[in-house]
Short mmCIF file of C-alpha atoms in Angstrom, two decimals:
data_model
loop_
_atom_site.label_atom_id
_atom_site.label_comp_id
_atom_site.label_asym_id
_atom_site.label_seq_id
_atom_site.Cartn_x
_atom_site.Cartn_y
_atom_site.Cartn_z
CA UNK A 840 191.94 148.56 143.84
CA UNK A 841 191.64 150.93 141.05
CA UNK A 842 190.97 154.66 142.51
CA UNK A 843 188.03 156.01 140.61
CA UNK A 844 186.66 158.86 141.99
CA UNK A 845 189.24 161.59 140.51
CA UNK A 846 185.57 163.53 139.41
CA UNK A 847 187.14 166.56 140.94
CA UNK A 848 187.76 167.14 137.17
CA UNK A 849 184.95 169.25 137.00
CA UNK A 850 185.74 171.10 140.21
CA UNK A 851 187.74 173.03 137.75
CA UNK A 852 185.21 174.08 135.83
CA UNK A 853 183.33 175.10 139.04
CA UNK A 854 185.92 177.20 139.99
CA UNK A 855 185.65 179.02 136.63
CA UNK A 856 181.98 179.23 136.79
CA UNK A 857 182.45 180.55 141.04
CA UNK A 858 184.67 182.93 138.65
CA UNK A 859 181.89 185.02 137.01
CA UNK A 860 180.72 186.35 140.25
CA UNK A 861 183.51 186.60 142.50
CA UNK A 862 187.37 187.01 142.64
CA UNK A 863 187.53 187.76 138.39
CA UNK A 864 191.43 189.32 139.31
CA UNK A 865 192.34 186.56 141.69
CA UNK A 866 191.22 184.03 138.76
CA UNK A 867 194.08 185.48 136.57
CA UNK A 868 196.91 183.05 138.37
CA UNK A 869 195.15 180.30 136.75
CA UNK A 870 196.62 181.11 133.87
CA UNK A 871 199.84 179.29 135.71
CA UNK A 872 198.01 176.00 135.33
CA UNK A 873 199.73 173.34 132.98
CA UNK A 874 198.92 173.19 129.56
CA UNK A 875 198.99 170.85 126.75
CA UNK A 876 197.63 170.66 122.89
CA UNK A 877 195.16 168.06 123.25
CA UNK A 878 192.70 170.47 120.81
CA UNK A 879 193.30 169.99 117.10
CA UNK A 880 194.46 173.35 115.90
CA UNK A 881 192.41 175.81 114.15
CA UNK A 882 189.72 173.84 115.70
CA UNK A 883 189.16 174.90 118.64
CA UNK A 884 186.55 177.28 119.90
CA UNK A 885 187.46 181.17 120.38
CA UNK A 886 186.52 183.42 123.26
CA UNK A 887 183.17 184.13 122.24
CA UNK A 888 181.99 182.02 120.06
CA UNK A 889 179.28 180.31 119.37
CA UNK A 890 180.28 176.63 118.39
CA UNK A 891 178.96 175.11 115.28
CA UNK A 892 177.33 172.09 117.05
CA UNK A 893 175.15 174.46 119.14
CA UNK A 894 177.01 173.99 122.50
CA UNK A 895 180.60 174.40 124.14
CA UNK A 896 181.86 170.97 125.02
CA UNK A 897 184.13 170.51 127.43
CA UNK A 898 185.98 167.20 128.58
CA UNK A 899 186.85 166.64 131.91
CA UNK A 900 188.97 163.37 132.45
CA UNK A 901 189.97 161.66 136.05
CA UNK A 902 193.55 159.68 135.54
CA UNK A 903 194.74 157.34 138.18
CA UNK A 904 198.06 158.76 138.64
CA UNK A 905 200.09 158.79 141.54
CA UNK A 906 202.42 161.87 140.27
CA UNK A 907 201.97 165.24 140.41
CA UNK A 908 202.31 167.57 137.54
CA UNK A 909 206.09 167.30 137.16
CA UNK A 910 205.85 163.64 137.40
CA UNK A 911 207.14 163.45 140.98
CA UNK A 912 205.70 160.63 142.59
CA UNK A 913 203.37 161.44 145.47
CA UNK A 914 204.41 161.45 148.90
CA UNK A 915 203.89 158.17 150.99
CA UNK A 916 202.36 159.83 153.64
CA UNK A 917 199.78 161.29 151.13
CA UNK A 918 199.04 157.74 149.19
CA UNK A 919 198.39 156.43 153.12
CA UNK A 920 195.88 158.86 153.53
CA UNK A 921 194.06 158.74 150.53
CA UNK A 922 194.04 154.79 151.10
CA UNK A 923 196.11 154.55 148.11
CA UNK A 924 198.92 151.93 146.51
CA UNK A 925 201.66 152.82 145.02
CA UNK A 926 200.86 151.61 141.76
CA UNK A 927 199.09 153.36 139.57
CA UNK A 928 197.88 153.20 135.65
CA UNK A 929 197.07 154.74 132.75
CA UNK A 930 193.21 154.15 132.61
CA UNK A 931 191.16 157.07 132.82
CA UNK A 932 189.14 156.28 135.63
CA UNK A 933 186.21 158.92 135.11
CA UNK A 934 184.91 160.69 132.13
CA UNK A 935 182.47 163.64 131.75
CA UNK A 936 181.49 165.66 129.32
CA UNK A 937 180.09 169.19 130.00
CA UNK A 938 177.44 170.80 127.43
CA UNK A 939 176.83 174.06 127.45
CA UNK A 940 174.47 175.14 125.09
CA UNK A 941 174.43 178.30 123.19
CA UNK A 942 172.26 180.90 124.59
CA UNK A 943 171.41 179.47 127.63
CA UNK A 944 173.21 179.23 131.29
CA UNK A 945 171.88 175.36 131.76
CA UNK A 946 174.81 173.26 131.67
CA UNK A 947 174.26 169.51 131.06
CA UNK A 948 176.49 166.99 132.04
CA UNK A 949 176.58 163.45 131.51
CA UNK A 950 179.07 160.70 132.53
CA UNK A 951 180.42 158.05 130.28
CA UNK A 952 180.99 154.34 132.01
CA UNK A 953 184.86 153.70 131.93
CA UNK A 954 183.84 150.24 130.68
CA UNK A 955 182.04 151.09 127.27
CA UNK A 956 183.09 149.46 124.40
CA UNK A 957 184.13 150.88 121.82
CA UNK A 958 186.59 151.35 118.41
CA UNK A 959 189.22 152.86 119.84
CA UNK A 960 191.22 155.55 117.90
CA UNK A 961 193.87 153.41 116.92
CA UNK A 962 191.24 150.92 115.02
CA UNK A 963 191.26 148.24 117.97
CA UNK A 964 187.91 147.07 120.30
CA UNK A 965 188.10 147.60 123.33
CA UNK A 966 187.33 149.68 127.03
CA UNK A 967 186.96 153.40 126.55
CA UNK A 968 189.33 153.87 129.71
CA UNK A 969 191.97 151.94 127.65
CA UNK A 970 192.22 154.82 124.92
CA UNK A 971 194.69 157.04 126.87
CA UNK A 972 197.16 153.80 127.78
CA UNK A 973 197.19 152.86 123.65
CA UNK A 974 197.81 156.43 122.72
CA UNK A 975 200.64 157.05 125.08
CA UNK A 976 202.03 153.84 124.35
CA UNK A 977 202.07 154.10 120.70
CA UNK A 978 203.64 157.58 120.92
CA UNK A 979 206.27 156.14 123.38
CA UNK A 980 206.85 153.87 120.76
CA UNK A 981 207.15 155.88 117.37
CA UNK A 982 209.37 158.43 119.60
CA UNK A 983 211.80 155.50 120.25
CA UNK A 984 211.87 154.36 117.18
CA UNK A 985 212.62 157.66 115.60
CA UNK A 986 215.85 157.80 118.02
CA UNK A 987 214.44 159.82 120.53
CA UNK A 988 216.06 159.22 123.97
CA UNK A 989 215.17 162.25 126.44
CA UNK A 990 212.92 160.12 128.89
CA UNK A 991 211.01 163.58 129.98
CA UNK A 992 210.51 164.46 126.54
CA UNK A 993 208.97 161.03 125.86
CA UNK A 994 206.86 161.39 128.51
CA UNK A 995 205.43 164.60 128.02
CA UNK A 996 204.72 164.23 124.17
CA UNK A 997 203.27 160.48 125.10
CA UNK A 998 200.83 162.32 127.73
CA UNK A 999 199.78 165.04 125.07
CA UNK A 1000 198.87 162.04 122.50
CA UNK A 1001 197.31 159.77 125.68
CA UNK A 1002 194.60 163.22 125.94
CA UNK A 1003 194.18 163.39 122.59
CA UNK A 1004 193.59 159.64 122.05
CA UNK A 1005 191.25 160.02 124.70
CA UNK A 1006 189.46 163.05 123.35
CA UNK A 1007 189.33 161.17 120.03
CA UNK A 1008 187.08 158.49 121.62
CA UNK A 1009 185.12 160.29 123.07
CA UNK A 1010 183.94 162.16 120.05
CA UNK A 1011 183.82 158.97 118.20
CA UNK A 1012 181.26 157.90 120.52
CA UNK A 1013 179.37 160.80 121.56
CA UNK A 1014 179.41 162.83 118.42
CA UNK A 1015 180.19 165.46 120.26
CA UNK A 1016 183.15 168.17 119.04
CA UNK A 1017 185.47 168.56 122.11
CA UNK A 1018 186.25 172.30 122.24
CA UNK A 1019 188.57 172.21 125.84
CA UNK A 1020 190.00 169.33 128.04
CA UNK A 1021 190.84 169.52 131.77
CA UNK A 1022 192.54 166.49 133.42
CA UNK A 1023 193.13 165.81 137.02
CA UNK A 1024 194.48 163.30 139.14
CA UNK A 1025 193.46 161.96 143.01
CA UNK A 1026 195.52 164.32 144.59
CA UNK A 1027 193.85 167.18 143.07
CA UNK A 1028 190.71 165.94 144.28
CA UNK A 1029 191.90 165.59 147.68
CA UNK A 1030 193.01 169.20 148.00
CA UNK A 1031 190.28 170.71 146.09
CA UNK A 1032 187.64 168.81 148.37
CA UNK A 1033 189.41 170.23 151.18
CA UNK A 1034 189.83 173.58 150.14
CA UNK A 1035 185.95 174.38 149.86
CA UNK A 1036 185.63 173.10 153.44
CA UNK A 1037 184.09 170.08 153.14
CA UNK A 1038 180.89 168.99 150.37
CA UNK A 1039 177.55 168.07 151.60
CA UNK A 1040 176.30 164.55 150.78
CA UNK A 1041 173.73 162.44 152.08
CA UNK A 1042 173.56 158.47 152.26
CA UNK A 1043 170.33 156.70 152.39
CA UNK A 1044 172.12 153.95 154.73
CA UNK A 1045 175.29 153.73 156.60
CA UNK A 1046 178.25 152.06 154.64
CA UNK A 1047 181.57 150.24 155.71
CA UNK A 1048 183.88 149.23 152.84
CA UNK A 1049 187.61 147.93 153.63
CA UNK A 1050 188.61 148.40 150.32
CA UNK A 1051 187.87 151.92 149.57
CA UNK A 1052 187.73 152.77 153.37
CA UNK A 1053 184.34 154.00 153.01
CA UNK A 1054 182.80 154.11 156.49
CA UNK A 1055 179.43 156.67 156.85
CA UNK A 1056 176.62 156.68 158.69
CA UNK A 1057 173.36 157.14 157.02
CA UNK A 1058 171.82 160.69 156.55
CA UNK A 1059 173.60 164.26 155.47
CA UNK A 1060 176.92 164.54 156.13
CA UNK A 1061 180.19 166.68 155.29
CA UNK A 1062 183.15 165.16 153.91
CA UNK A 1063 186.70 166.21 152.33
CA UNK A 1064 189.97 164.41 151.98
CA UNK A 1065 190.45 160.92 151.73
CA UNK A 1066 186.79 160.57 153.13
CA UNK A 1067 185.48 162.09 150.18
CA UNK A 1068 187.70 160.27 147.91
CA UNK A 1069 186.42 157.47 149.34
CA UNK A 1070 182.38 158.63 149.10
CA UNK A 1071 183.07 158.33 145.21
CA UNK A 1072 185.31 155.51 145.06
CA UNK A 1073 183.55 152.92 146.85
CA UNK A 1074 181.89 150.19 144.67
CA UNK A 1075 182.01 147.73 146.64
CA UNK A 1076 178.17 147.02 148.63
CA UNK A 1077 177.05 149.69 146.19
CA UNK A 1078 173.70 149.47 144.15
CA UNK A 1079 174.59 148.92 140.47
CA UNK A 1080 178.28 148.55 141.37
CA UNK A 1081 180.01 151.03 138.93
CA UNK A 1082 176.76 152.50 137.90
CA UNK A 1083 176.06 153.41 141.62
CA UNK A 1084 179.69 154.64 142.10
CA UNK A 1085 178.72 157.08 138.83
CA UNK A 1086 175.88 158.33 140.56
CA UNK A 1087 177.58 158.98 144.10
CA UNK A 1088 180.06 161.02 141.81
CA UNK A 1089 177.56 163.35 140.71
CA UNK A 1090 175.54 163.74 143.23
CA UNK A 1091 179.25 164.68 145.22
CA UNK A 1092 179.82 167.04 142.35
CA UNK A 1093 175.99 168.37 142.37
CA UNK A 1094 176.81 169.45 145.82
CA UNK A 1095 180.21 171.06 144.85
CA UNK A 1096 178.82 173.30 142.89
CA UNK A 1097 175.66 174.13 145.02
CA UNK A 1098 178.53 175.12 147.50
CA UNK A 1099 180.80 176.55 145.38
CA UNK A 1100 178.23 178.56 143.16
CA UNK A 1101 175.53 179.72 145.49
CA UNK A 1102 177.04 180.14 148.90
CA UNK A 1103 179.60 181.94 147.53
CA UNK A 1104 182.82 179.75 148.84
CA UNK A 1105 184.82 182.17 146.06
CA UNK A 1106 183.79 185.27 148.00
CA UNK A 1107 186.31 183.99 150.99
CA UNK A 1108 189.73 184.97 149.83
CA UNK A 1109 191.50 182.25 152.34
CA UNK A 1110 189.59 179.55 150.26
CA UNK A 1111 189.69 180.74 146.97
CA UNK A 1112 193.09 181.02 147.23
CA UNK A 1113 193.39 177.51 148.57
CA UNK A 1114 191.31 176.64 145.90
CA UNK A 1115 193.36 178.33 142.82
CA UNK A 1116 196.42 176.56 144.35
CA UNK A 1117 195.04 173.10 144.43
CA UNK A 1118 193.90 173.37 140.97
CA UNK A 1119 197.56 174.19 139.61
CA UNK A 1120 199.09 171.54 141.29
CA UNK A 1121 197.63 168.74 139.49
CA UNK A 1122 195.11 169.82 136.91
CA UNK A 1123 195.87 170.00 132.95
CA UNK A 1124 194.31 171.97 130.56
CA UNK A 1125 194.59 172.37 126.82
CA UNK A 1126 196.27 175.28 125.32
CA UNK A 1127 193.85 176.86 123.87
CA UNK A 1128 191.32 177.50 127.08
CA UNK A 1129 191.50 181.01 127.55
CA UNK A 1130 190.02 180.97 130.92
CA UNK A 1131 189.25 185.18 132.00
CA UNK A 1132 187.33 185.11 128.29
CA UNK A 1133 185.59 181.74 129.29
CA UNK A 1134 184.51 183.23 132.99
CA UNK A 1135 182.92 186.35 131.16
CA UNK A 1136 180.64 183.94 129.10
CA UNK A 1137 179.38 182.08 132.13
CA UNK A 1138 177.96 184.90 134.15
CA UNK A 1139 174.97 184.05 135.59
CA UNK A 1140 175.62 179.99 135.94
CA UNK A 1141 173.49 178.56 139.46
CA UNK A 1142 174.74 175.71 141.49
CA UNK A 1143 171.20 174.56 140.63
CA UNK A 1144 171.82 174.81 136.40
CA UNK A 1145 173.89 172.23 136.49
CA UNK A 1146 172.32 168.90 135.16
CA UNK A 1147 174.58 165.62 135.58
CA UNK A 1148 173.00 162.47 134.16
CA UNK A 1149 174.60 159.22 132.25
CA UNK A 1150 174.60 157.88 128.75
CA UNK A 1151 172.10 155.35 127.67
CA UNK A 1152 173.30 151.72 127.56
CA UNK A 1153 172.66 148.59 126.11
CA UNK A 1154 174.03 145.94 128.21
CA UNK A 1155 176.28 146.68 131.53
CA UNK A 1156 177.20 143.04 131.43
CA UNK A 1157 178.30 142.73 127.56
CA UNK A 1158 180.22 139.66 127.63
CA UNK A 1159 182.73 140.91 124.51
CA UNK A 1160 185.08 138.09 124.02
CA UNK A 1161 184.88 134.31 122.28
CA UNK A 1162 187.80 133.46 124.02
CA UNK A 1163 187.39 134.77 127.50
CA UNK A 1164 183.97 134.53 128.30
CA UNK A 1165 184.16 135.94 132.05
CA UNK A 1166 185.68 139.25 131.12
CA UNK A 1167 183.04 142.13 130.96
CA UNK A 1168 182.09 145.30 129.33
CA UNK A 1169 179.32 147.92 129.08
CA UNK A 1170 177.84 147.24 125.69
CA UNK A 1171 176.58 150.69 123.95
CA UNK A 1172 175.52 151.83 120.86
CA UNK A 1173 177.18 154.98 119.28
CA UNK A 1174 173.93 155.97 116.85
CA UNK A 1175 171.54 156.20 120.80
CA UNK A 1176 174.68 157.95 122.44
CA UNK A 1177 175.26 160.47 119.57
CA UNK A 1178 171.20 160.81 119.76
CA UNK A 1179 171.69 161.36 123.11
CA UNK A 1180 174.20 163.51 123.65
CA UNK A 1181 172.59 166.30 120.60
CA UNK A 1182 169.11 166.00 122.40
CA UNK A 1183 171.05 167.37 125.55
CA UNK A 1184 171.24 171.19 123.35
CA UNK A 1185 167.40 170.67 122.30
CA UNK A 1186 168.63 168.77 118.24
CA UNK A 1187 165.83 165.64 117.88
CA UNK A 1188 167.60 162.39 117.81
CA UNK A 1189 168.00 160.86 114.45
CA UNK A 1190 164.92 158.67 113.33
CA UNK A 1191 165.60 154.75 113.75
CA UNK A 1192 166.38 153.99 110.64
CA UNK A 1193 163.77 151.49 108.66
CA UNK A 1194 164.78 147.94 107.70
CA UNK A 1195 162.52 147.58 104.96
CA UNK A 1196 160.65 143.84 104.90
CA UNK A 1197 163.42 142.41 107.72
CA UNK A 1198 161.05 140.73 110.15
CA UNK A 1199 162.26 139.95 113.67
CA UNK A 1200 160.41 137.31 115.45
CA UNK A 1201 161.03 136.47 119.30
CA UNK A 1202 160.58 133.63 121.02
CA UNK A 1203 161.07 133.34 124.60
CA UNK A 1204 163.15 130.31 126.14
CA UNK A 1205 163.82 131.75 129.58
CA UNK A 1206 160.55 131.30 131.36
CA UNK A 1207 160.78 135.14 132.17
CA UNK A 1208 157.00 136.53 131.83
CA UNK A 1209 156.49 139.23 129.22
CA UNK A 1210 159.96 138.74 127.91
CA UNK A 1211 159.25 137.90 124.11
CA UNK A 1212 157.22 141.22 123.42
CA UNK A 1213 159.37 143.47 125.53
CA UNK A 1214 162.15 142.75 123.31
CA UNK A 1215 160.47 142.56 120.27
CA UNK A 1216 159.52 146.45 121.43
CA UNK A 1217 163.26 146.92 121.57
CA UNK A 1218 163.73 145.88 117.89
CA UNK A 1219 160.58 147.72 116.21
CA UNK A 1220 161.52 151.09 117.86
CA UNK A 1221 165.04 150.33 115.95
CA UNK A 1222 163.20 150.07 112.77
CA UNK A 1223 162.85 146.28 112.34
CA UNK A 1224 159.31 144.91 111.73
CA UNK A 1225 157.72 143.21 114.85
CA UNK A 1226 157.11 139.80 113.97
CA UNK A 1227 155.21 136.82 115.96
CA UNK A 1228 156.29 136.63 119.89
CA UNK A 1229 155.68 133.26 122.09
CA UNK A 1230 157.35 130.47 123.97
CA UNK A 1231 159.80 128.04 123.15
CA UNK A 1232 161.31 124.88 124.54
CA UNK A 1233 163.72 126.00 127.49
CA UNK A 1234 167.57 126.81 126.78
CA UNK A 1235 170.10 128.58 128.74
CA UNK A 1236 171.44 130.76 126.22
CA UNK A 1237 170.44 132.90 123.24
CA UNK A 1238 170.63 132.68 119.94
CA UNK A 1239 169.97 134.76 116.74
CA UNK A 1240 169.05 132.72 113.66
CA UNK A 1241 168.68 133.51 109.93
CA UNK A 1242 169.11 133.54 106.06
CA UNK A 1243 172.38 134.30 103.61
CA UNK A 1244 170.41 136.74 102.83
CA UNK A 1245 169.83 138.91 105.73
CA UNK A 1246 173.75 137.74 107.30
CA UNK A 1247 174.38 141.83 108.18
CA UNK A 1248 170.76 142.34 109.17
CA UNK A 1249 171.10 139.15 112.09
CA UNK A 1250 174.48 140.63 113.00
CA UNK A 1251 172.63 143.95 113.81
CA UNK A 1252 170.15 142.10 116.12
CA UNK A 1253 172.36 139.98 118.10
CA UNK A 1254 174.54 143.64 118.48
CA UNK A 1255 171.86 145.20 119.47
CA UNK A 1256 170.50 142.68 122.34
CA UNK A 1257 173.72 142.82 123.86
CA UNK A 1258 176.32 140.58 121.48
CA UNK A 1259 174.12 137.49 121.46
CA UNK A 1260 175.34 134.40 119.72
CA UNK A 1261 174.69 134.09 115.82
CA UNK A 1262 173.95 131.51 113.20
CA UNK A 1263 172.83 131.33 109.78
CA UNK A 1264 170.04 128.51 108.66
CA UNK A 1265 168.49 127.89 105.40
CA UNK A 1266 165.57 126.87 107.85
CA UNK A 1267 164.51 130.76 109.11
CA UNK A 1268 162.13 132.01 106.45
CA UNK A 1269 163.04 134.32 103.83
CA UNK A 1270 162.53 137.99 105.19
CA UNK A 1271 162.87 136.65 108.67
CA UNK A 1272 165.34 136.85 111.58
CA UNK A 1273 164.28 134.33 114.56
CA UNK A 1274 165.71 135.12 118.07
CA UNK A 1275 165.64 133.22 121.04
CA UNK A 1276 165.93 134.19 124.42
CA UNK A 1277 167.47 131.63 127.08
CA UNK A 1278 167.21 131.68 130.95
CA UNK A 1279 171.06 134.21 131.21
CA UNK A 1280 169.89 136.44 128.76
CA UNK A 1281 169.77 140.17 130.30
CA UNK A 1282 170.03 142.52 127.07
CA UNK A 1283 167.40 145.32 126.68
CA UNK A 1284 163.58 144.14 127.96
CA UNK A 1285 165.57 142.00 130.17
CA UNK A 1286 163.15 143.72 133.00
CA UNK A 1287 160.47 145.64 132.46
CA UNK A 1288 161.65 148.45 133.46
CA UNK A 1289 164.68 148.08 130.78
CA UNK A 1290 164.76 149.59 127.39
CA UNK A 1291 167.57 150.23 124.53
CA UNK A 1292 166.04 153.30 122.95
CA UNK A 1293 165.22 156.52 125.24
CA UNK A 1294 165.30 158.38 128.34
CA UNK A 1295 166.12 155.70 130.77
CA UNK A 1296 168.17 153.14 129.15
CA UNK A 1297 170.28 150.35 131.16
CA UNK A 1298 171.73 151.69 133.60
CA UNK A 1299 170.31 155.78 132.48
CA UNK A 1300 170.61 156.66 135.78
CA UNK A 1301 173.31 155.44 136.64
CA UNK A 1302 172.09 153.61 139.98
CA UNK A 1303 170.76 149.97 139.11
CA UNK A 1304 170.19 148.71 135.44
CA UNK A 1305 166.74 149.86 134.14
CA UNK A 1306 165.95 151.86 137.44
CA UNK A 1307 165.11 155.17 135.74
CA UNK A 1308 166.98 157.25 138.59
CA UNK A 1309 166.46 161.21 137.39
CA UNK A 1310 169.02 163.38 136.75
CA UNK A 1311 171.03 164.90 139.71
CA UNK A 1312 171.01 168.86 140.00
CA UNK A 1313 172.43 170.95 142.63
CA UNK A 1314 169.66 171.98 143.27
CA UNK A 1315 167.85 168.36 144.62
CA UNK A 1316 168.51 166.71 148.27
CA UNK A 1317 170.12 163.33 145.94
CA UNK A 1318 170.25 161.55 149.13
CA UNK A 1319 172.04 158.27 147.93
CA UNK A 1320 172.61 154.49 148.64
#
């Protein structure tokens, strides 16, 4: 099973924030830590300033790699304890993006499913995990083919284009101008979670889980090690499957930084020394982080001002391809993430934009009650005129029907309620796009707690679609399930 809980990606950043309060001199052998030019140059943000965009961005990326730095593959007495194969990949298994905004010592962070679709940098569809596999590989590729043969330089200069690829989608998606990039792997997280001594979590019922080896008893708890790797990586008898194992991460990394930031786990030379040494074993960061200069910005960051929360979605069961209808994706849409994301610094999102005399009427085929006008909610607040709502004749699956005329209009609509099926008819008034909703259809207003357009989209919370969890802060008890 894929490993997914490398979010000890931000445990880096916690150590710099521990930074501006304690052990400033000690920090300085940080400065060991591997590097690599994932920022474009000239681009990135100096010590100091305040970015354009209104906030310092900051990537943090979890690969499943079982190598350390060098490339050395880990030891097999480590992979047995983390619970671990041999195998790993070149999917990036966790993704979060840290804002924080200028002026303020609030950070916001949000987490982006590994499974959103997307356009990936190199022009094809496809998972947003994928992008650092297709960048390396493509490098790999033009290297050979320029007659390139030095297997280590390959593989370094493949890496650097991997991050950057990865980077690249990100901002794509979000909007959001990447200013530094830390990457870690599992065994960072298993000697960072041990260094602090152990995180406080808390489980709202006790869990057993072969395949993660996940096996807790209900209530707060301390874990580190392989234990903790496997608090985050379970998905397995999970609420909201991946979207629960995204909200077990931050409410793990919520904790860290309580720890790390307010009991003062930096103040203890034995640990913060433990702790500088477990980030240069396995983390990467891009040349241009100057980390002392970043650590004076920060004073004054709380365990409690951090904010972790998840992008709005459209559909965490977007069924994406004609030809294999059982493969899966988390369907989102790149205008409510960018909208997103800039409300995060305090910008307004962007205004739906108005499809002037495009009527959408919805007719419900599923026998679902209050179906027809909860989706035809979903549609007016993205600027389409509301048109009649009602029942039809019962069909399993949706459909999206309408004029020659209003072809990219339809295609919008079907998008937008999760990549429903399409067809144009002479029959579907002029000025008029008909959908129909069958008995499997489970886009936005699926439930009516579901939406496609705010604060708690599909899945906001990152527990189970449409449950509106709130935001985790290190601050809260975020007992779990």
């Amino acid at each position: 099973m894929r490993i997914a809980g490398k979010i000890v990606v931000s445990a880096l950043a916690l150590v710099v924030f521990a930074g501006t309060a304690y052990g400033y001199s000690a920090l300085s052998s940080l400065d060991d830590v591997k590097r690599s030019s994932v920022i474009d140059a000239g681009d990135e943000a100096s010590p100091g300033e305040q970015p354009a965009d209104g906030s310092l961005d900051i990537l943090l990326v979890g690969r499943d790699s079982r190598a350390d730095n060098d490339g050395n593959p880990l030891p097999a007495d480590v992979l047995r304890e983390l619970r671990a194969g041999p195998n790993g990949d070149d999917l990036t298994d966790t993704l979060i993006v840290l804002r924080i905004p200028n002026g303020t010592q609030t950070v916001k962070a949000f987490s982006i499913p590994r499974d959103s679709y997307v356009t990936l940098p190199d022009g094809d569809k496809g998972k947003i995990n994928a992008a650092y596999g297709h960048g390396k590989a493509l490098e790999a590729s033009k290297l050979r083919a320029a007659g390139e043969t030095d297997k280590k330089k390959i593989e370094q200069e493949s890496l650097t284009a991997a991050r950057r690829a990865t980077r690249q989608a990100v901002e794509n998606l979000t909007g959001v101008k990447i200013d530094h990039f830390a990457e870690v792997n599992l065994l960072s997280f298993y000697d960072i979670s041990n260094a602090v001594g152990g995180v406080e979590v808390c489980l709202n019922n006790a869990t057993s889980d072969r395949n993660s080896g996940a096996n807790f008893p209900a209530g707060p708890q301390k874990i580190s090690g392989a234990d903790a790797l496997a608090f985050v990586r379970q998905r397995d008898g999970v609420k909201g499957t991946d979207f629960g194992r995204m909200r077990r991460q931050q409410v793990f990394l919520a904790s860290l930084a309580h720890q790390v930031l307010s009991a003062g786990t930096l103040a203890n030379p034995g640990k913060l020394g433990a702790l500088i040494d477990a980030v240069k074993k396995s983390v990467v960061l891009d040349d241009s982080w100057n980390l002392l200069d970043f650590i004076g910005q920060l004073r004054g960051i709380s365990g409690g001002g951090i904010q972790f929360t998840t992008i709005p979605v459209v559909n965490p069961d977007y069924r994406y391809s004609t030809t294999n209808p059982r493969a899966t994706a988390v369907q989102v849409d790149p205008a409510q993430v960018k909208a997103f994301a800039a409300g995060l610094i305090g910008a307004p999102p962007a205004a739906a934009p108005k499809q002037t005399g495009v009527v959408v009427d919805v007719a419900n085929a599923g026998g679902t009650s209050g179906l027809a006008q909860r989706v035809s909610d979903v549609v007016k607040d993205k600027g389409f005129t509301p048109g009649t709502t009602g029942n039809a004749a019962a069909r399993r699956t949706s459909l999206v029907r309408y004029g020659a005329a209003l072809a990219t209009q339809g295609e919008a609509v079907a998008k937008l309620l999760g990549g429903l099926a399409t067809a144009e008819s002479a029959d579907v008034p002029a000025g008029h796009i008909e959908v129909t909703l069958g008995q499997v259809y489970s886009g936005p207003g699926a439930t009516s707690g579901s939406n496609s357009t705010g604060g708690n989209p599909i899945g906001g919370g990152a527990g189970a679609a449409g449950s509106g969890d709130t935001p985790i802060t290190g601050a809260g008890n975020n007992c779990v399930d």
